Coordinates of C-alpha atoms in Angstrom, one line a residue:
M13 CA 3.7 32.8 24.6
R14 CA 3.7 29.0 24.8
N15 CA 0.5 29.0 22.6
I16 CA 2.2 31.2 20.0
K17 CA 5.3 28.8 20.0
R18 CA 3.0 25.8 19.6
L19 CA 1.1 27.4 16.8
T20 CA 4.4 28.3 15.0
N21 CA 5.7 24.8 15.5
N22 CA 2.5 23.3 14.1
K23 CA 2.7 25.6 11.0
L24 CA 6.4 24.7 10.5
A25 CA 5.6 21.0 10.8
T26 CA 2.8 21.3 8.3
I27 CA 4.9 23.2 5.8
A28 CA 7.8 20.7 6.3
I29 CA 5.5 17.8 5.5
L30 CA 3.4 19.3 2.7
L31 CA 6.2 20.9 0.7
P32 CA 7.7 17.7 -0.8
I33 CA 4.1 16.4 -1.4
I34 CA 3.1 19.4 -3.3
L35 CA 6.3 19.5 -5.4
L36 CA 5.9 15.8 -6.3
G37 CA 2.3 16.3 -7.2
L38 CA 3.3 19.1 -9.6
L39 CA 6.1 16.9 -11.1
I40 CA 3.6 14.1 -11.7
L41 CA 1.1 16.4 -13.4
L42 CA 3.8 18.0 -15.6
N43 CA 5.6 14.7 -16.6
A44 CA 3.0 11.9 -16.6
V45 CA 2.2 10.8 -20.2
N46 CA -1.1 9.1 -21.1
V47 CA 0.5 6.2 -22.9
V48 CA -0.1 2.5 -22.0
F49 CA 3.3 0.9 -21.2
W50 CA 4.7 -2.7 -20.9
D51 CA 2.8 -4.8 -18.3
E52 CA -0.3 -2.6 -18.5
W53 CA -1.1 -4.3 -21.8
E54 CA -1.9 -7.5 -19.9
L55 CA -5.1 -5.8 -18.8
T56 CA -6.5 -5.8 -22.3
P57 CA -8.0 -9.4 -22.2
I58 CA -10.0 -8.3 -19.1
F59 CA -11.4 -5.3 -21.0
Q60 CA -12.3 -7.5 -23.9
H61 CA -14.2 -9.8 -21.6
I62 CA -16.0 -6.9 -19.9
H63 CA -17.0 -5.4 -23.2
S64 CA -18.4 -8.7 -24.3
G65 CA -20.5 -8.8 -21.2
H66 CA -18.4 -11.3 -19.1
I67 CA -16.4 -11.0 -15.9
Y68 CA -14.2 -13.9 -15.0
W69 CA -12.7 -14.4 -11.5
E70 CA -9.7 -16.0 -13.1
D71 CA -8.8 -12.7 -14.9
F72 CA -8.2 -11.1 -11.5
W73 CA -6.8 -14.1 -9.6
R74 CA -4.3 -15.4 -12.1
Q75 CA -0.6 -15.1 -11.4
H76 CA 1.6 -12.3 -12.8
N77 CA 5.0 -13.8 -12.5
E78 CA 5.0 -14.9 -8.8
H79 CA 2.4 -12.3 -7.8
R80 CA -1.3 -12.5 -7.4
L81 CA -2.3 -8.9 -8.1
L82 CA -5.9 -9.2 -7.1
F83 CA -6.5 -5.7 -5.6
P84 CA -4.3 -3.8 -8.0
T85 CA -5.9 -5.5 -11.0
V86 CA -9.4 -4.8 -9.7
A87 CA -8.5 -1.2 -9.0
L88 CA -6.8 -0.6 -12.4
T89 CA -9.7 -2.2 -14.2
L90 CA -12.2 0.0 -12.5
L91 CA -10.1 3.1 -13.2
A92 CA -9.7 2.1 -16.9
Q93 CA -13.5 1.7 -17.2
L94 CA -14.2 5.1 -15.5
T95 CA -11.5 7.1 -17.3
H96 CA -11.3 5.4 -20.8
W97 CA -7.9 4.0 -19.6
N98 CA -6.3 7.3 -18.8
V99 CA -3.0 6.2 -17.2
I100 CA -2.3 9.7 -15.9
V101 CA -5.3 9.2 -13.5
E102 CA -3.6 5.9 -12.4
C103 CA -0.4 7.8 -11.5
L104 CA -2.5 10.3 -9.5
V105 CA -4.2 7.4 -7.7
N106 CA -0.8 6.0 -6.8
F107 CA 0.1 9.4 -5.4
V108 CA -3.0 9.5 -3.3
V109 CA -2.4 6.0 -2.0
A110 CA 1.2 7.0 -1.1
I111 CA -0.2 10.0 0.8
A112 CA -2.6 7.7 2.7
S113 CA 0.4 5.4 3.7
F114 CA 2.4 8.5 4.8
W115 CA -0.5 9.7 6.9
L116 CA -0.5 6.3 8.7
L117 CA 3.3 6.7 9.2
L118 CA 2.8 10.1 10.8
C119 CA 0.1 8.6 13.1
I120 CA 2.5 5.8 14.1
F121 CA 5.2 8.5 14.6
K122 CA 3.0 10.5 16.8
T123 CA 2.1 7.5 19.0
T124 CA 5.6 6.0 19.3
V125 CA 7.9 9.0 19.6
K126 CA 7.5 10.4 23.1
T127 CA 8.8 14.0 23.1
S128 CA 7.4 17.3 24.1
K129 CA 9.0 19.0 21.1
K130 CA 8.1 18.4 17.5
P131 CA 11.2 17.0 15.7
L132 CA 10.7 19.1 12.6
L133 CA 13.8 18.0 10.9
L134 CA 12.9 14.3 11.2
M135 CA 9.4 15.0 9.9
L136 CA 10.8 16.9 6.9
L137 CA 13.3 14.0 6.2
L138 CA 10.5 11.5 6.4
S139 CA 8.4 13.5 3.9
L140 CA 11.4 14.0 1.6
V141 CA 12.3 10.3 1.5
W142 CA 8.7 9.1 1.1
F143 CA 7.9 11.5 -1.7
S144 CA 11.3 11.5 -3.4
P145 CA 11.2 12.0 -7.2
V146 CA 14.1 9.5 -7.4
Q147 CA 11.7 6.7 -7.8
V148 CA 10.4 8.3 -11.0
E149 CA 9.4 5.0 -12.6
N150 CA 7.0 4.3 -9.8
W151 CA 5.5 7.8 -9.8
L152 CA 5.0 7.9 -13.6
W153 CA 3.8 4.3 -14.2
G154 CA 0.2 3.5 -13.2
W155 CA 0.9 -0.2 -13.2
Q156 CA 3.0 0.3 -10.0
L157 CA -0.2 0.6 -8.0
E158 CA 0.7 -2.9 -6.8
W159 CA 3.7 -1.5 -4.8
F160 CA 1.7 1.4 -3.4
L161 CA -1.1 -0.9 -2.2
N162 CA 1.3 -3.3 -0.8
I163 CA 2.9 -0.6 1.2
L164 CA -0.5 0.7 2.3
G165 CA -1.3 -2.8 3.6
V166 CA 2.0 -3.0 5.6
M167 CA 1.4 0.5 7.0
L168 CA -2.1 -0.6 8.1
M169 CA -0.6 -3.5 10.0
A170 CA 2.1 -1.3 11.6
F171 CA -0.6 1.3 12.5
G172 CA -2.6 -1.4 14.3
L173 CA 0.5 -2.6 16.1
S174 CA 1.2 0.9 17.3
R175 CA -2.3 1.0 18.9
V176 CA -1.5 -1.9 21.3
K177 CA -2.0 -0.7 24.9
N178 CA -1.5 -2.7 28.0
S179 CA -1.1 -5.9 25.9
K180 CA -4.6 -5.2 24.4
L181 CA -5.9 -4.4 21.0
S182 CA -9.4 -3.4 20.2
Y183 CA -11.2 -5.7 17.7
K184 CA -11.8 -2.8 15.3
I185 CA -8.0 -2.3 15.2
L186 CA -7.5 -6.0 14.9
L187 CA -9.7 -6.0 11.8
V188 CA -7.5 -3.2 10.4
V189 CA -4.4 -5.4 11.0
L190 CA -6.1 -8.3 9.2
A191 CA -7.3 -6.1 6.3
G192 CA -3.8 -4.7 5.9
G193 CA -2.2 -8.2 5.8
I194 CA -4.7 -9.4 3.1
L195 CA -4.2 -6.2 1.1
A196 CA -0.4 -6.5 1.2
Q197 CA -0.4 -10.2 0.3
F198 CA -2.7 -9.9 -2.7
S199 CA -1.0 -6.8 -4.0
L200 CA 2.5 -8.2 -4.2
A201 CA 4.1 -11.5 -3.5
N202 CA 6.4 -10.2 -0.7
G203 CA 3.2 -9.3 1.2
T204 CA 3.1 -13.0 2.3
L205 CA 6.0 -12.2 4.6
V206 CA 3.9 -9.8 6.7
W207 CA 2.1 -12.6 8.5
P208 CA 5.0 -14.2 10.4
I209 CA 6.4 -10.7 11.1
I210 CA 3.2 -9.4 12.6
L211 CA 2.6 -12.6 14.5
A212 CA 6.1 -12.3 16.1
A213 CA 5.3 -8.7 17.0
L214 CA 1.9 -9.6 18.6
V215 CA 3.5 -12.4 20.6
Y216 CA 6.2 -9.9 21.8
K217 CA 3.4 -7.5 22.8
K218 CA 1.8 -10.3 24.7
L219 CA -1.6 -9.9 23.1
P220 CA -4.5 -12.3 24.1
I221 CA -4.1 -15.7 22.6
K222 CA -7.5 -15.4 20.8
Q223 CA -6.2 -12.4 18.8
I224 CA -2.9 -14.1 18.0
V225 CA -4.8 -17.2 16.8
A226 CA -7.1 -15.0 14.7
V227 CA -4.1 -13.4 12.9
A228 CA -2.4 -16.8 12.5
A229 CA -5.5 -18.4 11.1
T230 CA -6.1 -15.6 8.7
G231 CA -2.5 -15.6 7.5
L232 CA -2.6 -19.4 7.1
I233 CA -5.8 -19.4 5.1
T234 CA -4.8 -16.6 2.8
T235 CA -1.4 -18.2 2.2
V236 CA -2.9 -21.6 1.4
L237 CA -5.3 -19.9 -1.1
Y238 CA -2.4 -18.0 -2.6
F239 CA -0.5 -21.2 -3.5
V240 CA -3.4 -23.2 -4.7
H241 CA -2.6 -24.0 -8.4
Y242 CA 0.5 -21.9 -8.0
I243 CA 2.9 -22.2 -11.0
T244 CA 6.6 -21.4 -10.6
P245 CA 7.4 -18.7 -13.2
A246 CA 9.8 -19.6 -15.9
G247 CA 13.3 -18.6 -15.0
A248 CA 12.6 -18.4 -11.3
P249 CA 15.3 -19.8 -8.9
S250 CA 15.0 -23.4 -7.9
K251 CA 13.4 -24.1 -4.6
G252 CA 15.8 -26.9 -4.0

């Protein structure tokens, strides 16, 4: 009898999680339009350089407003070359990245929520919020990959933090944390804030000093690199 209940609960949990994902996927397929829009046109100089036989680091490293969109620019450039710049494919890639981030959230949820019963309602709410059609501009604009990659980076760091046991973290998971921080920072400017936050969390978890220093050093190096030749965008608030 218990096995039957568990099986039923597992099926209900799966349906609760998958239903909003499936519905959103259908909405993207039905409403996405293969038209290049706004900021996406800034990729055209990169395509021109590639078609002339040149690839310049500066094309991927240069600022976009206050952001250094290294990873999104690389990903969007590769997608454009593979799909003849089909922006519907970009929207679907954003969707897949969102699913990956949500999977990490569920892994964190499973590790941190200690209960013998599956909180089906909470899992359904998480799925409904994560895959809400309300953020229609993000779902239907391929350029927004920067946001989805930024969130994926943050979730990788949170996933690593959830794997701390007895004030210890395996070095494989530590690499996941570092990779998440770098991905978040070089996908969107606010990713720079993840370093002090994760450091505070690791200190709170009383991790070995070597691991804390490794995270601090990585965050310091990437942040220094981020601001090398940084130019304050026109119209940005004064730092004074």
